[in-house]
XYZ file of C-alpha atoms in Angstrom:
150
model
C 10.988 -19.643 6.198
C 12.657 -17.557 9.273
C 8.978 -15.685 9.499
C 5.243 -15.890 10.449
C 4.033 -15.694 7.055
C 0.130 -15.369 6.763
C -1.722 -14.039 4.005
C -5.050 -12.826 3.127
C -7.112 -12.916 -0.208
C -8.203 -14.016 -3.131
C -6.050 -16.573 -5.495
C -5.569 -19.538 -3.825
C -7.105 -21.820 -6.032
C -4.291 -20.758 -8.674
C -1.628 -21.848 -6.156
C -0.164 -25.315 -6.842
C -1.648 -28.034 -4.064
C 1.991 -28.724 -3.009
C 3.241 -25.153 -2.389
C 3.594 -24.132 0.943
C 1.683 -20.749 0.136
C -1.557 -23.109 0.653
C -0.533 -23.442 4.135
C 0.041 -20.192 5.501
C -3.033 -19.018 3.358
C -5.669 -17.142 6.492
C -9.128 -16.847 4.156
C -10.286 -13.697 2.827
C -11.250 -10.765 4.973
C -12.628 -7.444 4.355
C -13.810 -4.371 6.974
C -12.331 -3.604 10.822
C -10.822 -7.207 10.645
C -8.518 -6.505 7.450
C -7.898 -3.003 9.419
C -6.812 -4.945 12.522
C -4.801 -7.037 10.674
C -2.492 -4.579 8.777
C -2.469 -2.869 11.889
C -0.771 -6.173 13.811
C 1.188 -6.873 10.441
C 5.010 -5.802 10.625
C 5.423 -5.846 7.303
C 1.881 -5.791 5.006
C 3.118 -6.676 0.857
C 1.143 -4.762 -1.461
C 0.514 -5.336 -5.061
C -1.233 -4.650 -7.521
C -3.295 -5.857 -10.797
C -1.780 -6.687 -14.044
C -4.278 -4.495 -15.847
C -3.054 -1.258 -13.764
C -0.144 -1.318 -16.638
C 2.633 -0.201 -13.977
C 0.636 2.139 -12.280
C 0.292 1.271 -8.403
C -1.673 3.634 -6.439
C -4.412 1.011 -4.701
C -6.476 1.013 -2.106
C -4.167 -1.081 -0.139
C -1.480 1.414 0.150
C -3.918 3.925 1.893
C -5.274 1.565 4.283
C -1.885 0.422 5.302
C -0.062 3.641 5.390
C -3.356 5.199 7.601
C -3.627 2.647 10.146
C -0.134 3.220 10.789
C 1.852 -0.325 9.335
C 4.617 -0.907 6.954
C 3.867 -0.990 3.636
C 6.215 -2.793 1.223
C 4.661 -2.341 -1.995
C 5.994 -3.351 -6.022
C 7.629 -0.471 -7.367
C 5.682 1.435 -10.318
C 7.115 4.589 -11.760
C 4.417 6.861 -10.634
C 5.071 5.988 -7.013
C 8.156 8.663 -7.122
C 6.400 10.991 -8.819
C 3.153 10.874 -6.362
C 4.652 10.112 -2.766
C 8.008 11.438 -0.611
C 10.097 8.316 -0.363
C 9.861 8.142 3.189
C 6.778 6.452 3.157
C 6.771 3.218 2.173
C 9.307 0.837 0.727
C 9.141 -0.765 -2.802
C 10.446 -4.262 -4.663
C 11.082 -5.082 -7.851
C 11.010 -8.631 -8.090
C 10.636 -12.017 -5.696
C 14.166 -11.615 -4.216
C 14.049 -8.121 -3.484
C 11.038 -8.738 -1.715
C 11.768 -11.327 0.786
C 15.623 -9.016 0.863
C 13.850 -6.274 2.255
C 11.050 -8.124 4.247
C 14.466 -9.865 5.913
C 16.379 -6.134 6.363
C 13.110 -4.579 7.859
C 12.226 -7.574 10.447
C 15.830 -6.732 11.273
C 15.652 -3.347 11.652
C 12.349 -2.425 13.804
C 13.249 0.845 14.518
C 13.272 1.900 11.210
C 10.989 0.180 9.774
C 8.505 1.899 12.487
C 10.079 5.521 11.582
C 8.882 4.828 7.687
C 5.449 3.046 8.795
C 4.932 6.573 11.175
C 5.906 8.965 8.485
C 3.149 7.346 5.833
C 0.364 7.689 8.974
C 1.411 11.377 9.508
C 1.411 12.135 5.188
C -1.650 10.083 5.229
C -3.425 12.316 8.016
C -1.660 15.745 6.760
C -2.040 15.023 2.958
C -5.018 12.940 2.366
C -7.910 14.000 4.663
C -11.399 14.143 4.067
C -10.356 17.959 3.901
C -7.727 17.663 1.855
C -9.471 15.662 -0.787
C -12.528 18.216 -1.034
C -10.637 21.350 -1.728
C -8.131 19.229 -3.895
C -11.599 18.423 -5.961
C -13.078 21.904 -5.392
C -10.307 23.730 -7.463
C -10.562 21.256 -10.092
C -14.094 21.694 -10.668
C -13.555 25.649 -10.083
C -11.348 25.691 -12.984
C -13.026 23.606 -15.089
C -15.988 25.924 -14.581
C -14.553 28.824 -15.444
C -12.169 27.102 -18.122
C -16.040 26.719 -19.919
C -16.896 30.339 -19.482
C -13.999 31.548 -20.828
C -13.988 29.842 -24.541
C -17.799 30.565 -24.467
């Protein structure tokens, strides 16, 4: 209520006519708009799909982290194994959610420091670069994981 609540998406025809979600609901967006908005966002929720069975690691979370926003995302126990926990905040339920999104509004500078440190793993970590030598030794030793039984 004390915030400029917007979203973005898909769902709104399973939100009850009388909630005030319908109200502050923007369309759905895709491409450099969705990137412009995340980047504008203070605070950008992330969640993800019942059928990822507790494992969050979405699209979402890059985009948000690399253009540089905060990303408060549902907490999933391969977060902490896969990321520092600099990077991003996490929520449990409804009330931790709108707890934190209240601490963080509150707290700009900090909230900034976390939003810069995912850009800078993002940039460091996950690169182009990155990504193709990550894949390169995978396939390397699955190659020579095959020569070796034959």
């Amino acid at each position: 209520k004390n915030a400029d609540f917007k979203w973005w998406g898909y769902g709104i025809e399973a939100i009850c006519e009388k909630s005030s979600l319908r109200k502050t609901w923007q369309g759905i967006t895709s491409g450099l708009e969705m990137y412009q908005i995340y980047k504008q966002s203070k605070i950008v929720i992330n969640d993800y799909i019942r059928e990822a069975k507790g494992i969050a690691a979405n699209q979402r979370m890059f985009e948000v982290m690399g253009v540089g926003s905060f990303l408060l995302t549902r907490n999933a126990p391969n977060l902490i194994e896969e990321f520092p926990s600099n990077l991003f905040v996490t929520y449990t339920d409804a009330k931790d959610c709108l707890d934190k999104i209240n601490y963080y509004l509150r707290n700009e500078s900090e909230r900034e420091e976390i939003a810069k440190a995912g850009q800078k793993y993002l940039i460091e970590k996950c690169s182009y670069k990155e990504l193709m030598a990550e894949i390169g030794s995978i396939i390397k030793e699955a190659y020579f994981n095959k020569f070796k039984r034959e």
